PDB file of C-alpha atoms in Angstrom:
ATOM      1  CA  MET A   1       2.069  71.050  27.506  1.00  0.00           C
ATOM      2  CA  ARG A   2       1.356  68.696  30.432  1.00  0.00           C
ATOM      3  CA  LYS A   3      -2.158  68.238  29.219  1.00  0.00           C
ATOM      4  CA  LEU A   4      -0.799  67.559  25.487  1.00  0.00           C
ATOM      5  CA  ILE A   5       1.636  64.889  26.747  1.00  0.00           C
ATOM      6  CA  PHE A   6      -1.145  63.249  29.078  1.00  0.00           C
ATOM      7  CA  GLY A   7      -3.370  63.199  25.798  1.00  0.00           C
ATOM      8  CA  ILE A   8      -0.668  61.554  23.638  1.00  0.00           C
ATOM      9  CA  ALA A   9       0.019  59.148  26.364  1.00  0.00           C
ATOM     10  CA  ALA A  10      -3.665  58.200  26.647  1.00  0.00           C
ATOM     11  CA  SER A  11      -4.045  57.889  23.027  1.00  0.00           C
ATOM     12  CA  LEU A  12      -1.012  55.576  22.598  1.00  0.00           C
ATOM     13  CA  LEU A  13      -2.303  53.425  25.526  1.00  0.00           C
ATOM     14  CA  MET A  14      -5.647  53.145  23.799  1.00  0.00           C
ATOM     15  CA  THR A  15      -4.004  52.116  20.621  1.00  0.00           C
ATOM     16  CA  VAL A  16      -1.941  49.532  22.409  1.00  0.00           C
ATOM     17  CA  SER A  17      -4.799  48.218  24.046  1.00  0.00           C
ATOM     18  CA  ALA A  18      -6.614  47.972  20.671  1.00  0.00           C
ATOM     19  CA  MET A  19      -3.843  46.090  19.230  1.00  0.00           C
ATOM     20  CA  ALA A  20      -3.877  43.755  22.223  1.00  0.00           C
ATOM     21  CA  MET A  21      -7.647  42.966  21.914  1.00  0.00           C
ATOM     22  CA  ASP A  22      -7.640  42.820  18.001  1.00  0.00           C
ATOM     23  CA  ALA A  23      -8.655  39.108  17.958  1.00  0.00           C
ATOM     24  CA  LYS A  24     -12.059  38.253  16.198  1.00  0.00           C
ATOM     25  CA  PRO A  25     -11.461  34.517  16.171  1.00  0.00           C
ATOM     26  CA  ALA A  26     -13.341  31.968  14.241  1.00  0.00           C
ATOM     27  CA  VAL A  27     -12.920  28.111  13.874  1.00  0.00           C
ATOM     28  CA  VAL A  28     -14.190  25.887  11.101  1.00  0.00           C
ATOM     29  CA  TYR A  29     -14.501  22.300  12.287  1.00  0.00           C
ATOM     30  CA  ASP A  30     -14.190  19.371   9.861  1.00  0.00           C
ATOM     31  CA  LYS A  31     -16.958  16.643   9.211  1.00  0.00           C
ATOM     32  CA  GLY A  32     -17.844  14.805  12.386  1.00  0.00           C
ATOM     33  CA  GLY A  33     -18.673  18.055  14.232  1.00  0.00           C
ATOM     34  CA  LYS A  34     -17.284  19.686  17.236  1.00  0.00           C
ATOM     35  CA  PHE A  35     -18.782  17.095  19.747  1.00  0.00           C
ATOM     36  CA  ASP A  36     -17.237  14.144  17.932  1.00  0.00           C
ATOM     37  CA  GLY A  37     -15.298  13.448  21.318  1.00  0.00           C
ATOM     38  CA  SER A  38     -12.194  13.262  19.490  1.00  0.00           C
ATOM     39  CA  PHE A  39     -10.308  15.626  16.844  1.00  0.00           C
ATOM     40  CA  ASN A  40     -13.083  18.421  16.329  1.00  0.00           C
ATOM     41  CA  GLN A  41     -13.721  18.197  20.154  1.00  0.00           C
ATOM     42  CA  ALA A  42     -10.183  18.888  20.892  1.00  0.00           C
ATOM     43  CA  ALA A  43     -10.281  22.149  18.520  1.00  0.00           C
ATOM     44  CA  TYR A  44     -13.507  23.257  20.486  1.00  0.00           C
ATOM     45  CA  ASP A  45     -11.924  22.708  23.859  1.00  0.00           C
ATOM     46  CA  GLY A  46      -9.097  24.964  22.897  1.00  0.00           C
ATOM     47  CA  ALA A  47     -11.428  27.686  21.601  1.00  0.00           C
ATOM     48  CA  GLU A  48     -13.550  27.506  24.650  1.00  0.00           C
ATOM     49  CA  ARG A  49     -10.345  27.615  26.947  1.00  0.00           C
ATOM     50  CA  PHE A  50      -9.488  30.953  24.874  1.00  0.00           C
ATOM     51  CA  LYS A  51     -13.104  32.388  25.544  1.00  0.00           C
ATOM     52  CA  THR A  52     -13.038  31.536  29.237  1.00  0.00           C
ATOM     53  CA  GLU A  53      -9.684  33.114  29.879  1.00  0.00           C
ATOM     54  CA  THR A  54     -10.220  36.262  27.918  1.00  0.00           C
ATOM     55  CA  GLY A  55     -14.004  36.845  27.676  1.00  0.00           C
ATOM     56  CA  ILE A  56     -13.499  37.188  23.967  1.00  0.00           C
ATOM     57  CA  GLU A  57     -16.307  35.342  21.894  1.00  0.00           C
ATOM     58  CA  TYR A  58     -15.405  33.340  18.792  1.00  0.00           C
ATOM     59  CA  ARG A  59     -17.381  32.044  15.833  1.00  0.00           C
ATOM     60  CA  GLU A  60     -17.659  28.643  14.519  1.00  0.00           C
ATOM     61  CA  PHE A  61     -18.957  26.511  11.758  1.00  0.00           C
ATOM     62  CA  GLU A  62     -19.286  22.780  11.458  1.00  0.00           C
ATOM     63  CA  VAL A  63     -18.883  21.567   7.935  1.00  0.00           C
ATOM     64  CA  THR A  64     -21.386  18.872   6.907  1.00  0.00           C
ATOM     65  CA  ASP A  65     -20.881  19.239   3.095  1.00  0.00           C
ATOM     66  CA  ASP A  66     -17.507  19.920   1.227  1.00  0.00           C
ATOM     67  CA  ALA A  67     -18.905  23.016  -0.584  1.00  0.00           C
ATOM     68  CA  GLN A  68     -19.364  24.546   2.737  1.00  0.00           C
ATOM     69  CA  ARG A  69     -15.661  24.962   3.608  1.00  0.00           C
ATOM     70  CA  GLU A  70     -14.954  27.741   1.188  1.00  0.00           C
ATOM     71  CA  GLN A  71     -18.283  29.660   1.847  1.00  0.00           C
ATOM     72  CA  ALA A  72     -17.669  29.462   5.641  1.00  0.00           C
ATOM     73  CA  MET A  73     -14.091  30.717   5.375  1.00  0.00           C
ATOM     74  CA  ARG A  74     -14.857  33.403   3.054  1.00  0.00           C
ATOM     75  CA  ARG A  75     -17.814  34.656   5.139  1.00  0.00           C
ATOM     76  CA  PHE A  76     -15.694  34.845   8.223  1.00  0.00           C
ATOM     77  CA  ALA A  77     -12.996  36.539   6.342  1.00  0.00           C
ATOM     78  CA  ARG A  78     -15.205  39.031   4.931  1.00  0.00           C
ATOM     79  CA  ASP A  79     -16.640  39.848   8.327  1.00  0.00           C
ATOM     80  CA  GLY A  80     -13.163  40.397   9.671  1.00  0.00           C
ATOM     81  CA  ASN A  81     -12.670  37.605  11.629  1.00  0.00           C
ATOM     82  CA  ASN A  82      -9.004  37.078  12.779  1.00  0.00           C
ATOM     83  CA  PRO A  83      -7.598  34.474  12.935  1.00  0.00           C
ATOM     84  CA  ILE A  84      -9.638  31.846  11.030  1.00  0.00           C
ATOM     85  CA  VAL A  85      -8.549  28.498  12.241  1.00  0.00           C
ATOM     86  CA  VAL A  86      -9.536  25.449  10.056  1.00  0.00           C
ATOM     87  CA  ILE A  87      -9.540  21.803  11.336  1.00  0.00           C
ATOM     88  CA  GLY A  88      -8.389  19.097   9.006  1.00  0.00           C
ATOM     89  CA  PHE A  89      -6.535  18.304   5.875  1.00  0.00           C
ATOM     90  CA  SER A  90      -9.662  18.426   3.621  1.00  0.00           C
ATOM     91  CA  GLN A  91      -9.925  22.136   4.426  1.00  0.00           C
ATOM     92  CA  ALA A  92      -6.643  22.941   2.491  1.00  0.00           C
ATOM     93  CA  ALA A  93      -7.797  23.743  -1.157  1.00  0.00           C
ATOM     94  CA  ALA A  94     -10.612  25.852   0.296  1.00  0.00           C
ATOM     95  CA  LEU A  95      -8.153  27.818   2.583  1.00  0.00           C
ATOM     96  CA  GLU A  96      -5.593  28.244  -0.055  1.00  0.00           C
ATOM     97  CA  LYS A  97      -8.211  30.054  -2.319  1.00  0.00           C
ATOM     98  CA  VAL A  98      -9.604  32.164   0.436  1.00  0.00           C
ATOM     99  CA  ALA A  99      -6.320  33.150   2.088  1.00  0.00           C
ATOM    100  CA  LYS A 100      -4.902  34.392  -1.180  1.00  0.00           C
ATOM    101  CA  GLU A 101      -8.260  36.769  -1.350  1.00  0.00           C
ATOM    102  CA  TYR A 102      -7.514  37.980   2.110  1.00  0.00           C
ATOM    103  CA  PRO A 103      -3.959  38.679   2.639  1.00  0.00           C
ATOM    104  CA  ASP A 104      -4.549  40.742   5.698  1.00  0.00           C
ATOM    105  CA  ILE A 105      -6.335  38.004   7.550  1.00  0.00           C
ATOM    106  CA  ASN A 106      -4.458  35.469   9.643  1.00  0.00           C
ATOM    107  CA  PHE A 107      -5.276  31.775   9.005  1.00  0.00           C
ATOM    108  CA  ALA A 108      -4.245  28.476  10.522  1.00  0.00           C
ATOM    109  CA  ILE A 109      -4.841  24.941   9.474  1.00  0.00           C
ATOM    110  CA  VAL A 110      -4.465  21.656  11.450  1.00  0.00           C
ATOM    111  CA  ASP A 111      -2.820  18.617   9.736  1.00  0.00           C
ATOM    112  CA  MET A 112      -1.973  20.184   6.337  1.00  0.00           C
ATOM    113  CA  VAL A 113       0.656  22.482   4.941  1.00  0.00           C
ATOM    114  CA  VAL A 114      -0.518  25.509   3.090  1.00  0.00           C
ATOM    115  CA  GLU A 115       2.614  27.779   2.108  1.00  0.00           C
ATOM    116  CA  LEU A 116       1.411  31.341   2.072  1.00  0.00           C
ATOM    117  CA  PRO A 117       2.536  34.244   4.100  1.00  0.00           C
ATOM    118  CA  ASN A 118      -0.645  34.653   6.171  1.00  0.00           C
ATOM    119  CA  VAL A 119      -1.181  31.121   7.039  1.00  0.00           C
ATOM    120  CA  ARG A 120       0.184  28.840   9.900  1.00  0.00           C
ATOM    121  CA  SER A 121       0.288  25.168   9.186  1.00  0.00           C
ATOM    122  CA  ILE A 122       0.344  22.820  12.263  1.00  0.00           C
ATOM    123  CA  VAL A 123       1.040  19.227  12.000  1.00  0.00           C
ATOM    124  CA  PHE A 124       1.621  16.577  14.698  1.00  0.00           C
ATOM    125  CA  LYS A 125       4.151  13.640  15.214  1.00  0.00           C
ATOM    126  CA  GLU A 126       1.004  11.181  15.512  1.00  0.00           C
ATOM    127  CA  HIS A 127       3.374   8.414  15.247  1.00  0.00           C
ATOM    128  CA  GLU A 128       5.273   9.117  18.335  1.00  0.00           C
ATOM    129  CA  GLY A 129       2.288   9.295  20.621  1.00  0.00           C
ATOM    130  CA  SER A 130       0.855   6.090  18.784  1.00  0.00           C
ATOM    131  CA  PHE A 131       4.211   4.326  19.445  1.00  0.00           C
ATOM    132  CA  LEU A 132       3.467   4.925  23.290  1.00  0.00           C
ATOM    133  CA  VAL A 133       0.086   3.546  23.436  1.00  0.00           C
ATOM    134  CA  GLY A 134       1.410   0.467  21.280  1.00  0.00           C
ATOM    135  CA  VAL A 135       3.758  -0.105  24.095  1.00  0.00           C
ATOM    136  CA  MET A 136       0.960  -0.068  26.517  1.00  0.00           C
ATOM    137  CA  ALA A 137      -1.064  -2.324  24.371  1.00  0.00           C
ATOM    138  CA  ALA A 138       1.446  -4.865  23.990  1.00  0.00           C
ATOM    139  CA  LYS A 139       2.131  -4.801  27.905  1.00  0.00           C
ATOM    140  CA  ALA A 140      -1.733  -5.160  28.535  1.00  0.00           C
ATOM    141  CA  SER A 141      -2.317  -7.966  25.884  1.00  0.00           C
ATOM    142  CA  LYS A 142      -2.934 -11.469  27.078  1.00  0.00           C
ATOM    143  CA  THR A 143      -3.254 -12.913  23.648  1.00  0.00           C
ATOM    144  CA  GLY A 144      -0.292 -11.230  21.970  1.00  0.00           C
ATOM    145  CA  LYS A 145      -2.884  -9.986  19.398  1.00  0.00           C
ATOM    146  CA  VAL A 146      -3.857  -6.219  19.148  1.00  0.00           C
ATOM    147  CA  GLY A 147      -6.177  -4.108  16.916  1.00  0.00           C
ATOM    148  CA  PHE A 148      -6.260  -1.017  15.019  1.00  0.00           C
ATOM    149  CA  VAL A 149      -9.381   0.826  13.522  1.00  0.00           C
ATOM    150  CA  GLY A 150      -8.600   3.715  11.404  1.00  0.00           C
ATOM    151  CA  GLY A 151     -11.177   6.227  10.021  1.00  0.00           C
ATOM    152  CA  MET A 152     -10.749   7.236   6.493  1.00  0.00           C
ATOM    153  CA  ASP A 153      -7.945   5.348   4.812  1.00  0.00           C
ATOM    154  CA  ILE A 154      -5.519   8.186   4.097  1.00  0.00           C
ATOM    155  CA  PRO A 155      -1.793   8.327   4.746  1.00  0.00           C
ATOM    156  CA  LEU A 156      -2.389  10.375   8.007  1.00  0.00           C
ATOM    157  CA  ILE A 157      -4.283   7.520   9.420  1.00  0.00           C
ATOM    158  CA  ARG A 158      -1.510   5.046   8.449  1.00  0.00           C
ATOM    159  CA  LYS A 159       0.837   7.042  10.086  1.00  0.00           C
ATOM    160  CA  PHE A 160      -1.003   6.412  13.588  1.00  0.00           C
ATOM    161  CA  ALA A 161      -1.198   2.789  12.681  1.00  0.00           C
ATOM    162  CA  CYS A 162       2.472   2.383  11.949  1.00  0.00           C
ATOM    163  CA  GLY A 163       3.515   4.226  15.100  1.00  0.00           C
ATOM    164  CA  TYR A 164       1.378   1.857  16.894  1.00  0.00           C
ATOM    165  CA  VAL A 165       2.837  -1.262  15.455  1.00  0.00           C
ATOM    166  CA  GLY A 166       6.311   0.187  16.082  1.00  0.00           C
ATOM    167  CA  GLY A 167       5.273   0.501  19.758  1.00  0.00           C
ATOM    168  CA  VAL A 168       3.617  -2.953  20.043  1.00  0.00           C
ATOM    169  CA  LYS A 169       6.652  -4.640  18.467  1.00  0.00           C
ATOM    170  CA  SER A 170       9.156  -2.859  20.427  1.00  0.00           C
ATOM    171  CA  VAL A 171       7.808  -4.861  23.378  1.00  0.00           C
ATOM    172  CA  ASN A 172       6.808  -8.234  21.640  1.00  0.00           C
ATOM    173  CA  ALA A 173       8.312  -8.731  18.402  1.00  0.00           C
ATOM    174  CA  ASP A 174       6.072 -11.650  17.927  1.00  0.00           C
ATOM    175  CA  ALA A 175       2.883  -9.644  18.427  1.00  0.00           C
ATOM    176  CA  GLU A 176       0.047  -9.530  15.813  1.00  0.00           C
ATOM    177  CA  VAL A 177      -1.673  -6.532  15.164  1.00  0.00           C
ATOM    178  CA  ILE A 178      -4.907  -6.588  13.236  1.00  0.00           C
ATOM    179  CA  GLN A 179      -5.738  -3.445  11.299  1.00  0.00           C
ATOM    180  CA  ASN A 180      -8.814  -2.094   9.503  1.00  0.00           C
ATOM    181  CA  MET A 181     -10.041   1.065   8.084  1.00  0.00           C
ATOM    182  CA  THR A 182     -13.477   2.215   7.967  1.00  0.00           C
ATOM    183  CA  GLY A 183     -13.591   3.804   4.537  1.00  0.00           C
ATOM    184  CA  THR A 184     -12.443   5.877   1.757  1.00  0.00           C
ATOM    185  CA  THR A 185     -14.759   8.962   2.215  1.00  0.00           C
ATOM    186  CA  GLY A 186     -15.314  11.422   4.850  1.00  0.00           C
ATOM    187  CA  ALA A 187     -18.213   9.299   6.106  1.00  0.00           C
ATOM    188  CA  ALA A 188     -15.610   7.048   7.407  1.00  0.00           C
ATOM    189  CA  TRP A 189     -15.273   9.565  10.644  1.00  0.00           C
ATOM    190  CA  ASN A 190     -18.815   9.261  11.693  1.00  0.00           C
ATOM    191  CA  ASP A 191     -19.883   5.649  11.413  1.00  0.00           C
ATOM    192  CA  PRO A 192     -19.996   4.181  14.930  1.00  0.00           C
ATOM    193  CA  THR A 193     -21.933   1.198  13.718  1.00  0.00           C
ATOM    194  CA  LYS A 194     -19.162   0.140  11.444  1.00  0.00           C
ATOM    195  CA  GLY A 195     -16.504   0.891  14.216  1.00  0.00           C
ATOM    196  CA  GLY A 196     -18.231  -1.574  16.389  1.00  0.00           C
ATOM    197  CA  GLU A 197     -18.341  -4.295  13.687  1.00  0.00           C
ATOM    198  CA  LEU A 198     -14.852  -4.009  12.885  1.00  0.00           C
ATOM    199  CA  ALA A 199     -13.706  -4.155  16.581  1.00  0.00           C
ATOM    200  CA  ARG A 200     -16.079  -7.250  17.060  1.00  0.00           C
ATOM    201  CA  ALA A 201     -14.344  -8.955  14.127  1.00  0.00           C
ATOM    202  CA  GLN A 202     -10.747  -8.058  15.530  1.00  0.00           C
ATOM    203  CA  MET A 203     -11.782  -9.568  18.830  1.00  0.00           C
ATOM    204  CA  ASP A 204     -13.026 -12.567  17.153  1.00  0.00           C
ATOM    205  CA  GLN A 205      -9.559 -13.060  15.657  1.00  0.00           C
ATOM    206  CA  GLY A 206      -8.088 -12.694  19.136  1.00  0.00           C
ATOM    207  CA  ALA A 207      -7.479  -8.983  19.711  1.00  0.00           C
ATOM    208  CA  ASP A 208      -7.881  -7.904  23.285  1.00  0.00           C
ATOM    209  CA  VAL A 209      -6.688  -4.515  22.972  1.00  0.00           C
ATOM    210  CA  ILE A 210      -7.711  -2.118  20.226  1.00  0.00           C
ATOM    211  CA  TYR A 211      -6.768   1.380  19.484  1.00  0.00           C
ATOM    212  CA  HIS A 212      -8.868   3.550  17.317  1.00  0.00           C
ATOM    213  CA  ALA A 213      -7.833   6.698  15.073  1.00  0.00           C
ATOM    214  CA  ALA A 214     -11.524   7.295  13.648  1.00  0.00           C
ATOM    215  CA  GLY A 215     -13.127  10.250  15.134  1.00  0.00           C
ATOM    216  CA  GLY A 216     -16.782   9.722  15.828  1.00  0.00           C
ATOM    217  CA  THR A 217     -16.562   6.049  14.385  1.00  0.00           C
ATOM    218  CA  GLY A 218     -14.225   5.298  17.522  1.00  0.00           C
ATOM    219  CA  PHE A 219     -17.356   5.526  19.804  1.00  0.00           C
ATOM    220  CA  GLY A 220     -18.531   2.400  18.223  1.00  0.00           C
ATOM    221  CA  VAL A 221     -15.167   0.716  18.528  1.00  0.00           C
ATOM    222  CA  LEU A 222     -14.904   1.650  22.328  1.00  0.00           C
ATOM    223  CA  GLN A 223     -18.312   0.433  22.974  1.00  0.00           C
ATOM    224  CA  ALA A 224     -17.762  -2.809  21.320  1.00  0.00           C
ATOM    225  CA  VAL A 225     -14.578  -3.438  23.367  1.00  0.00           C
ATOM    226  CA  ALA A 226     -16.338  -2.410  26.678  1.00  0.00           C
ATOM    227  CA  ASP A 227     -19.091  -4.821  25.949  1.00  0.00           C
ATOM    228  CA  ALA A 228     -16.824  -7.569  25.414  1.00  0.00           C
ATOM    229  CA  GLY A 229     -14.706  -6.829  28.517  1.00  0.00           C
ATOM    230  CA  LYS A 230     -11.510  -6.064  26.515  1.00  0.00           C
ATOM    231  CA  LEU A 231      -9.516  -2.933  26.485  1.00  0.00           C
ATOM    232  CA  GLY A 232      -9.587   0.002  24.091  1.00  0.00           C
ATOM    233  CA  ILE A 233      -7.402   2.966  23.490  1.00  0.00           C
ATOM    234  CA  GLY A 234      -8.758   6.296  22.736  1.00  0.00           C
ATOM    235  CA  VAL A 235      -7.482   9.203  20.446  1.00  0.00           C
ATOM    236  CA  ASP A 236      -6.900  12.940  20.040  1.00  0.00           C
ATOM    237  CA  SER A 237      -9.050  13.885  23.118  1.00  0.00           C
ATOM    238  CA  ASN A 238      -9.087  12.113  26.533  1.00  0.00           C
ATOM    239  CA  GLN A 239     -11.689   9.359  26.170  1.00  0.00           C
ATOM    240  CA  ASN A 240     -10.831   7.608  29.212  1.00  0.00           C
ATOM    241  CA  HIS A 241     -13.978   8.577  31.092  1.00  0.00           C
ATOM    242  CA  LEU A 242     -16.261   6.908  28.225  1.00  0.00           C
ATOM    243  CA  HIS A 243     -15.764   3.409  29.694  1.00  0.00           C
ATOM    244  CA  PRO A 244     -13.698   3.411  32.945  1.00  0.00           C
ATOM    245  CA  GLY A 245     -11.830   0.335  33.389  1.00  0.00           C
ATOM    246  CA  ASN A 246     -12.081  -0.771  29.658  1.00  0.00           C
ATOM    247  CA  ILE A 247     -10.042   2.239  28.329  1.00  0.00           C
ATOM    248  CA  LEU A 248      -6.416   1.565  28.703  1.00  0.00           C
ATOM    249  CA  THR A 249      -5.397   5.254  27.756  1.00  0.00           C
ATOM    250  CA  SER A 250      -5.987   7.828  24.915  1.00  0.00           C
ATOM    251  CA  MET A 251      -3.227   9.171  22.688  1.00  0.00           C
ATOM    252  CA  LEU A 252      -3.714  12.659  23.038  1.00  0.00           C
ATOM    253  CA  LYS A 253      -3.200  14.927  20.052  1.00  0.00           C
ATOM    254  CA  ARG A 254      -3.193  18.521  21.369  1.00  0.00           C
ATOM    255  CA  VAL A 255      -5.398  20.282  18.702  1.00  0.00           C
ATOM    256  CA  ASP A 256      -6.686  22.424  21.538  1.00  0.00           C
ATOM    257  CA  VAL A 257      -3.308  23.781  22.189  1.00  0.00           C
ATOM    258  CA  ALA A 258      -2.866  24.776  18.476  1.00  0.00           C
ATOM    259  CA  VAL A 259      -6.040  26.448  18.411  1.00  0.00           C
ATOM    260  CA  TYR A 260      -5.757  28.234  21.698  1.00  0.00           C
ATOM    261  CA  ASP A 261      -2.261  29.544  20.626  1.00  0.00           C
ATOM    262  CA  ALA A 262      -3.416  30.825  17.460  1.00  0.00           C
ATOM    263  CA  PHE A 263      -6.226  32.734  18.953  1.00  0.00           C
ATOM    264  CA  SER A 264      -3.931  33.983  21.702  1.00  0.00           C
ATOM    265  CA  ASP A 265      -1.164  34.891  19.342  1.00  0.00           C
ATOM    266  CA  VAL A 266      -3.233  37.228  17.287  1.00  0.00           C
ATOM    267  CA  ASN A 267      -4.708  38.712  20.545  1.00  0.00           C
ATOM    268  CA  ASN A 268      -1.236  39.204  21.930  1.00  0.00           C
ATOM    269  CA  GLY A 269       0.114  40.691  18.878  1.00  0.00           C
ATOM    270  CA  THR A 270       2.638  37.736  18.737  1.00  0.00           C
ATOM    271  CA  TRP A 271       1.127  36.171  15.689  1.00  0.00           C
ATOM    272  CA  SER A 272       3.650  34.385  13.221  1.00  0.00           C
ATOM    273  CA  ALA A 273       2.947  32.359  10.001  1.00  0.00           C
ATOM    274  CA  GLY A 274       4.930  29.291   8.735  1.00  0.00           C
ATOM    275  CA  PHE A 275       5.198  25.804   9.766  1.00  0.00           C
ATOM    276  CA  GLU A 276       4.928  23.906  13.078  1.00  0.00           C
ATOM    277  CA  VAL A 277       5.401  20.463  14.058  1.00  0.00           C
ATOM    278  CA  LEU A 278       4.338  19.257  17.359  1.00  0.00           C
ATOM    279  CA  GLY A 279       5.692  16.067  18.780  1.00  0.00           C
ATOM    280  CA  LEU A 280       6.421  14.580  22.227  1.00  0.00           C
ATOM    281  CA  LYS A 281       9.244  16.939  22.632  1.00  0.00           C
ATOM    282  CA  GLU A 282       6.901  20.027  21.976  1.00  0.00           C
ATOM    283  CA  GLY A 283       4.041  18.598  24.231  1.00  0.00           C
ATOM    284  CA  GLY A 284       2.008  18.112  21.059  1.00  0.00           C
ATOM    285  CA  VAL A 285       1.209  14.406  21.698  1.00  0.00           C
ATOM    286  CA  ASP A 286       1.107  12.317  24.806  1.00  0.00           C
ATOM    287  CA  ILE A 287      -0.838   9.679  26.493  1.00  0.00           C
ATOM    288  CA  ALA A 288      -3.623  10.449  28.934  1.00  0.00           C
ATOM    289  CA  MET A 289      -3.515   9.352  32.511  1.00  0.00           C
ATOM    290  CA  ASP A 290      -6.187   9.978  35.097  1.00  0.00           C
ATOM    291  CA  GLU A 291      -8.457   8.431  37.634  1.00  0.00           C
ATOM    292  CA  HIS A 292     -10.264   6.414  34.992  1.00  0.00           C
ATOM    293  CA  ASN A 293      -7.315   4.386  33.818  1.00  0.00           C
ATOM    294  CA  LYS A 294      -4.906   4.540  36.562  1.00  0.00           C
ATOM    295  CA  PRO A 295      -5.709   1.086  37.867  1.00  0.00           C
ATOM    296  CA  LEU A 296      -5.054  -0.406  34.518  1.00  0.00           C
ATOM    297  CA  VAL A 297      -1.488   0.985  34.302  1.00  0.00           C
ATOM    298  CA  GLY A 298       0.904  -1.061  36.442  1.00  0.00           C
ATOM    299  CA  GLY A 299       4.275   0.258  37.395  1.00  0.00           C
ATOM    300  CA  ASP A 300       6.096  -2.002  34.789  1.00  0.00           C
ATOM    301  CA  MET A 301       3.908  -0.630  32.098  1.00  0.00           C
ATOM    302  CA  MET A 302       4.405   2.997  32.965  1.00  0.00           C
ATOM    303  CA  ALA A 303       8.083   2.377  33.336  1.00  0.00           C
ATOM    304  CA  ALA A 304       8.221   1.180  29.869  1.00  0.00           C
ATOM    305  CA  VAL A 305       6.287   4.011  28.644  1.00  0.00           C
ATOM    306  CA  GLU A 306       8.500   6.574  30.158  1.00  0.00           C
ATOM    307  CA  SER A 307      11.511   4.772  28.811  1.00  0.00           C
ATOM    308  CA  ALA A 308      10.100   4.972  25.399  1.00  0.00           C
ATOM    309  CA  LYS A 309       9.231   8.706  25.697  1.00  0.00           C
ATOM    310  CA  SER A 310      12.540   9.649  26.715  1.00  0.00           C
ATOM    311  CA  GLY A 311      14.129   7.687  24.070  1.00  0.00           C
ATOM    312  CA  ILE A 312      12.061   9.324  21.223  1.00  0.00           C
ATOM    313  CA  ILE A 313      12.785  12.660  22.959  1.00  0.00           C
ATOM    314  CA  ASP A 314      16.525  12.415  23.068  1.00  0.00           C
ATOM    315  CA  GLY A 315      16.495  10.736  19.740  1.00  0.00           C
ATOM    316  CA  SER A 316      17.830   7.134  20.934  1.00  0.00           C
ATOM    317  CA  VAL A 317      14.460   5.781  19.680  1.00  0.00           C
ATOM    318  CA  THR A 318      13.385   6.479  16.155  1.00  0.00           C
ATOM    319  CA  VAL A 319       9.830   6.054  15.302  1.00  0.00           C
ATOM    320  CA  HIS A 320       9.189   5.593  11.669  1.00  0.00           C
ATOM    321  CA  ASP A 321       6.995   8.226  10.084  1.00  0.00           C
ATOM    322  CA  TYR A 322       4.713   6.390   7.380  1.00  0.00           C
ATOM    323  CA  MET A 323       4.127   9.706   5.686  1.00  0.00           C
ATOM    324  CA  SER A 324       7.885  10.026   4.780  1.00  0.00           C
ATOM    325  CA  ASP A 325       7.890   7.201   2.443  1.00  0.00           C
ATOM    326  CA  ASN A 326       4.449   5.590   2.457  1.00  0.00           C
ATOM    327  CA  SER A 327       5.724   2.341   4.064  1.00  0.00           C
ATOM    328  CA  CYS A 328       5.767   0.880   7.500  1.00  0.00           C
ATOM    329  CA  PRO A 329       8.785  -1.257   8.070  1.00  0.00           C
ATOM    330  CA  TYR A 330       7.721  -2.876  11.434  1.00  0.00           C
TER     331      TYR A 330
END
């Protein structure tokens, strides 16, 4: 009898262990690739953190052609990868199709909502983080003119821009925010030459601080700003180290946390589908502070940022979400 009980207990323990280590994660990056230093890079960092902490390998695919999205997702699902995390709004149509075909596989998508019972949709309050860097830009500007360079001209990127304008105007109502988008196709995320051109044009108009939300295109923006001795603001990942002394801060969008949590939740047996919105209160967006930009951020600037942050979190400061009505009232 004792042997029987021991055998049953051992069997149950093995079953629990198997359930706890069930993750065979995979990630599909959007155009620009995992080393874009920005959006996709953050996803890669989250996947790497999971691998380092658990020892579990993950599979990955870098999209270069729209037709590859569905192919990559279906191949991972067919091979039993779980969860499959896809990065970027452009993946939504392919994900919806594949997720319906594989209802027992858990999927997650960043920056779009796909309403299926096996899909976790993760979106961010980019406008809140952009408001904070807008406060910093206005405090740092000597000309009263700052710039914004977006990647693909879509409502999501205008959401970044509008939050930034709100932050700038909260400090200096008379400030001018010069805005440009890089293009209207996916190529706009990976055109550093164009990014540099747009930044130089904005600086020619007087902008002395420029924030980008342009993926790999942003490398050109930050390089042009540094070459001119002005200030840039990075996005998504911490880009402060790229040009120390010329990058005021970076607006962190914690895609790394979204990917890490998705992988971990399946691995720990705590997965849930549905809709997640991550803002300042949830730790989904923030500003980057480190040794590279600390000399640029004085006490007055930091106090203004902390005041704005606490106001946004407690609701006393409202930041307009461009995507709520496709308008920017600032």
